[in-house]
Coordinates of C-alpha atoms in Angstrom, one line a residue:
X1 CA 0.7 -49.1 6.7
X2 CA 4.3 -50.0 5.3
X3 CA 2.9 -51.8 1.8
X4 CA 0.3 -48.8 1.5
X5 CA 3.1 -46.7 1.2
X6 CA 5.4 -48.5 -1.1
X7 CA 2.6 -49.2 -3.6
X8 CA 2.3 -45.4 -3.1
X9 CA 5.8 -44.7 -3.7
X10 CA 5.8 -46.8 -6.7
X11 CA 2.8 -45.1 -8.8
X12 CA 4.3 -42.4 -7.8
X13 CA 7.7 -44.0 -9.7
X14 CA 5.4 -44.7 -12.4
X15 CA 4.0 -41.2 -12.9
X16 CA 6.8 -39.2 -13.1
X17 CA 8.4 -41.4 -15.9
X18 CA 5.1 -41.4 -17.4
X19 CA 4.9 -37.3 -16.6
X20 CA 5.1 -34.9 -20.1
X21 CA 6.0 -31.6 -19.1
X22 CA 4.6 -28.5 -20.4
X23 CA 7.4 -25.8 -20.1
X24 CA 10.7 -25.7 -20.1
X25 CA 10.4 -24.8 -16.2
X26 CA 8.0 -28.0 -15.7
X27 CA 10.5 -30.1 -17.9
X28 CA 13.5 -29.2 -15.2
X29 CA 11.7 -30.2 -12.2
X30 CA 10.9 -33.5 -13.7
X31 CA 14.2 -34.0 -14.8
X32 CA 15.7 -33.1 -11.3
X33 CA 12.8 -35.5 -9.8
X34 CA 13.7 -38.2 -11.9
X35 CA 17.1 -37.9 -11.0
X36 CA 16.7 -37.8 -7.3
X37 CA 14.5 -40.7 -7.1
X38 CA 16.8 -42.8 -8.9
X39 CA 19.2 -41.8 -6.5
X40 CA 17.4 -42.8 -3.2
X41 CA 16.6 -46.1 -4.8
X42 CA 20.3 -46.8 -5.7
X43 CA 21.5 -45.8 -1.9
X44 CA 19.3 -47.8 -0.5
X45 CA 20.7 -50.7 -2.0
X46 CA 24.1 -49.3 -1.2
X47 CA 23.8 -49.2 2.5
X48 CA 21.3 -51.3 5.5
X49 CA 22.5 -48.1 7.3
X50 CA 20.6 -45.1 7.7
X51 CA 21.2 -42.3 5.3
X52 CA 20.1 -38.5 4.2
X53 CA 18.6 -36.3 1.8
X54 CA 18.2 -32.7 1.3
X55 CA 15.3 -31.1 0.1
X56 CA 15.4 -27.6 -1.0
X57 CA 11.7 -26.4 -0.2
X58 CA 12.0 -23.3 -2.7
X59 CA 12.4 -26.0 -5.6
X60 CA 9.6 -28.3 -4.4
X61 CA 6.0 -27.7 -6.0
X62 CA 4.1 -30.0 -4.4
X63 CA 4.8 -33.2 -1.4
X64 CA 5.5 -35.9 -3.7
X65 CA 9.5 -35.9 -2.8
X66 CA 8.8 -35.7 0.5
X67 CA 6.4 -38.5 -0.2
X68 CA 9.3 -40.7 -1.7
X69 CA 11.4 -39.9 0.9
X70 CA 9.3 -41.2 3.9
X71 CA 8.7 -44.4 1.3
X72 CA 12.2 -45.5 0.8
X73 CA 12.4 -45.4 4.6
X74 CA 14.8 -42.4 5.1
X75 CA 15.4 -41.5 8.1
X76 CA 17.2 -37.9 8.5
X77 CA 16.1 -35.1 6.3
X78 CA 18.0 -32.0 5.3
X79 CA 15.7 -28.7 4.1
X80 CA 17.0 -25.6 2.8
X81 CA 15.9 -22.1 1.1
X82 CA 12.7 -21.9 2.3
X83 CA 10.6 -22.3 6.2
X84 CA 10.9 -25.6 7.3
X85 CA 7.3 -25.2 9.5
X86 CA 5.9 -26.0 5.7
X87 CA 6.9 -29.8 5.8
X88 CA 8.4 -30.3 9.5
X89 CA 5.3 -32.2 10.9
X90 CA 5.0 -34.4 8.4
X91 CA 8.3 -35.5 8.4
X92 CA 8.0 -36.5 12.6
X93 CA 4.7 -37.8 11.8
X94 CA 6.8 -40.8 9.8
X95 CA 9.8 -40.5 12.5
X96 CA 12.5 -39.0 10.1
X97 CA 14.8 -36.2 12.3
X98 CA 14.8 -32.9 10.2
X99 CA 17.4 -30.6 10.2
X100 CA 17.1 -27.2 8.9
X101 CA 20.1 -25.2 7.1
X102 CA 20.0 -21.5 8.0
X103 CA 22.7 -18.5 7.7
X104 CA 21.7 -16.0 10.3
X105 CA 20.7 -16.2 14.0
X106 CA 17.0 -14.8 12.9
X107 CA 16.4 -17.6 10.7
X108 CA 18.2 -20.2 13.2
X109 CA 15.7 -19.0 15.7
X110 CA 12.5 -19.2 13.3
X111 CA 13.6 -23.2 12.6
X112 CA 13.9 -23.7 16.1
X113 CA 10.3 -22.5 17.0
X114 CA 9.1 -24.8 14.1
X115 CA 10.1 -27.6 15.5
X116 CA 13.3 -28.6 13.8
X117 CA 15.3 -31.5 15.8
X118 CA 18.8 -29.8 14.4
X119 CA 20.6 -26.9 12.5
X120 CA 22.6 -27.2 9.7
X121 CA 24.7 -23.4 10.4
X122 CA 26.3 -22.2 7.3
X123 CA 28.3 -19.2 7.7
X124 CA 29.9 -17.1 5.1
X125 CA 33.1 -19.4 3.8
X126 CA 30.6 -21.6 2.2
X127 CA 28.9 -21.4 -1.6
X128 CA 25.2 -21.9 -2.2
X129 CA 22.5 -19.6 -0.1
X130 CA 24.2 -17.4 2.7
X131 CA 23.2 -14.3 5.0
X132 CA 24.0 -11.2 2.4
X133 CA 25.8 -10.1 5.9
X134 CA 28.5 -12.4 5.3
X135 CA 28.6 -13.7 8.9
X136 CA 31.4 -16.1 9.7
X137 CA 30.8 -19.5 10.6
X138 CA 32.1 -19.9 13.7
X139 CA 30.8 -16.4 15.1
X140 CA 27.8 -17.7 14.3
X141 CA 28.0 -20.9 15.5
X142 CA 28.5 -19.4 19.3
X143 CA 25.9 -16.9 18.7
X144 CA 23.4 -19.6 17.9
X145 CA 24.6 -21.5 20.4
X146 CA 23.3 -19.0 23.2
X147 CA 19.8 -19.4 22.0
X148 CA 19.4 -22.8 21.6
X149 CA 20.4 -26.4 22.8
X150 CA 19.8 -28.2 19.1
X151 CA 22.4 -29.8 17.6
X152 CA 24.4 -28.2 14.5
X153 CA 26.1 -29.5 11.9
X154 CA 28.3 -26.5 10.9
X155 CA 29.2 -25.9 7.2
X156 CA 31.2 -23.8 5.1
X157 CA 34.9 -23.3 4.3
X158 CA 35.9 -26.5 6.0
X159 CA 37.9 -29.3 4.0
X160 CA 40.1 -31.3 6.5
X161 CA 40.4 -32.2 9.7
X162 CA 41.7 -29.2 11.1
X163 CA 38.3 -27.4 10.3
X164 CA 36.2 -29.7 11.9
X165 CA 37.9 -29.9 14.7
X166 CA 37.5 -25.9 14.8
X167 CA 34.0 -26.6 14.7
X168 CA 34.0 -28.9 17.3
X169 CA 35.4 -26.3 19.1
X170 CA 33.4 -23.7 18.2
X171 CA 30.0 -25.4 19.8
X172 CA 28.9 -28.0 16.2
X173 CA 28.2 -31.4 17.2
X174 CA 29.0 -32.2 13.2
X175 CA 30.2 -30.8 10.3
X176 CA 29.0 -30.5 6.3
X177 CA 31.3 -30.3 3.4
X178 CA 30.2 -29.5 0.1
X179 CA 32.6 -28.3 -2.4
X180 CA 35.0 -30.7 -0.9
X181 CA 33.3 -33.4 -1.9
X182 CA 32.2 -31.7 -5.6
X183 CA 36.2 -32.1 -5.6
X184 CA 36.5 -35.2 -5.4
X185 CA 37.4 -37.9 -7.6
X186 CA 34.0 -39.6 -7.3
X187 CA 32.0 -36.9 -8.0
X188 CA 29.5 -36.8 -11.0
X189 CA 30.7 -33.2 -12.1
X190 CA 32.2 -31.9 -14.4
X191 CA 36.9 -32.0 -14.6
X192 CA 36.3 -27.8 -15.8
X193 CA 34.9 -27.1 -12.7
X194 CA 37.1 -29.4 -10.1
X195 CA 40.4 -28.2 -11.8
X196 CA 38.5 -24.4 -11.4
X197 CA 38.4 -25.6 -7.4
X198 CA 41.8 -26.4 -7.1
X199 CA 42.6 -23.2 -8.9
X200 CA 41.0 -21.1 -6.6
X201 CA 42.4 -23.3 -3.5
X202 CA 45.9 -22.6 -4.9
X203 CA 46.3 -19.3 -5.5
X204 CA 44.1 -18.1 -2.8
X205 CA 43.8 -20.4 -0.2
X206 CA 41.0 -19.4 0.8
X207 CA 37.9 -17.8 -1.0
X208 CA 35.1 -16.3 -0.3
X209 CA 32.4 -16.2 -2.5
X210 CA 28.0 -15.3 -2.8
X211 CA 28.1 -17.6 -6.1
X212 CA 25.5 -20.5 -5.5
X213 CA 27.8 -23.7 -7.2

């Protein structure tokens, strides 16, 4: 029931502020939970339309994200860095469409046959966790596209209009930008590593990159 979970959701607000870590491992996943569930709460009362969140299964050491998440009523669900068979049912057990980011056709193929309702493809051009092959993203984008009919949101090296419509193009239904929007002026981070962006984006035009940012 609805107000089962949101007492749920809030002891569970209540025990991690209340939470004293015991490494310095423990005290960073606290502190990235803390922040993350002040975020959900302050988008939902940003918006009365639906919105996303990413959870990066490698970081997660037990459900209760995943917990908060289906709580505060979100409704599409990215996952990343790990197998999204792990947390998949659960999320279309509370109706929330789950979308799994994967850099290869093997791991695009392993999402699909756990029962992911979409792809997020990430091809080469993009930072964060990519196929050591350094696949581009729209070869891989048609290659995935001959194996399966599930949407994908494609991702990596795209910044304007021109590269989503490539995309488009390509075979995505949707397109992800990330360092784009680190860029911006909006963004949280630091003006060191925007300025660093633009440097790159000037002199190079275009860089590649296996950094995770």
């Amino acid at each position: 029931p609805e107000a089962t979970i949101l007492t749920y959701v809030q002891a569970l607000s209540e025990t991690i502020a209340n939470m004293k870590p015991r490494t310095q491992s423990e005290s960073r996943r606290l502190a990235m939970a803390k922040q993350q569930l002040k975020e959900i709460k302050k988008m939902a009362t940003l918006t009365n339309s639906p919105f996303g969140v990413n959870l990066p299964i490698l970081f997660l050491s037990d459900e209760s994200m995943l917990d908060v998440v289906i709580g505060e009523n979100v409704k599409f669900v990215t996952t990343s860095a790990g197998d999204p068979a792990k947390y998949i049912h659960k999320l279309k057990e509370a109706d929330i469409k789950g979308f799994h980011a994967v850099p290869s056709l093997a791991g695009a193929m392993k999402a699909v046959d756990a029962g992911v309702d979409g792809l997020v493809v990430e091809g080469t051009e993009g930072g964060g966790f990519k196929n050591p092959e350094e696949v581009g993203l729209h070869v891989l984008i048609q290659s995935i596209k001959k194996h399966t009919d599930l949407p994908i949101v494609a991702a990596g090296g795209i910044v304007d209009g021109r590269g989503m419509a490539a995309a488009f193009a390509a075979g995505a239904e949707g397109i992800q930008m990330g360092t784009r929007f680190v860029s911006s002026l909006e963004s949280p981070v630091h003006d060191n590593f925007k300025n660093y962006i633009f440097l790159i984006y000037i002199k190079f035009d275009v860089s590649f990159s296996n950094v995770f940012f």
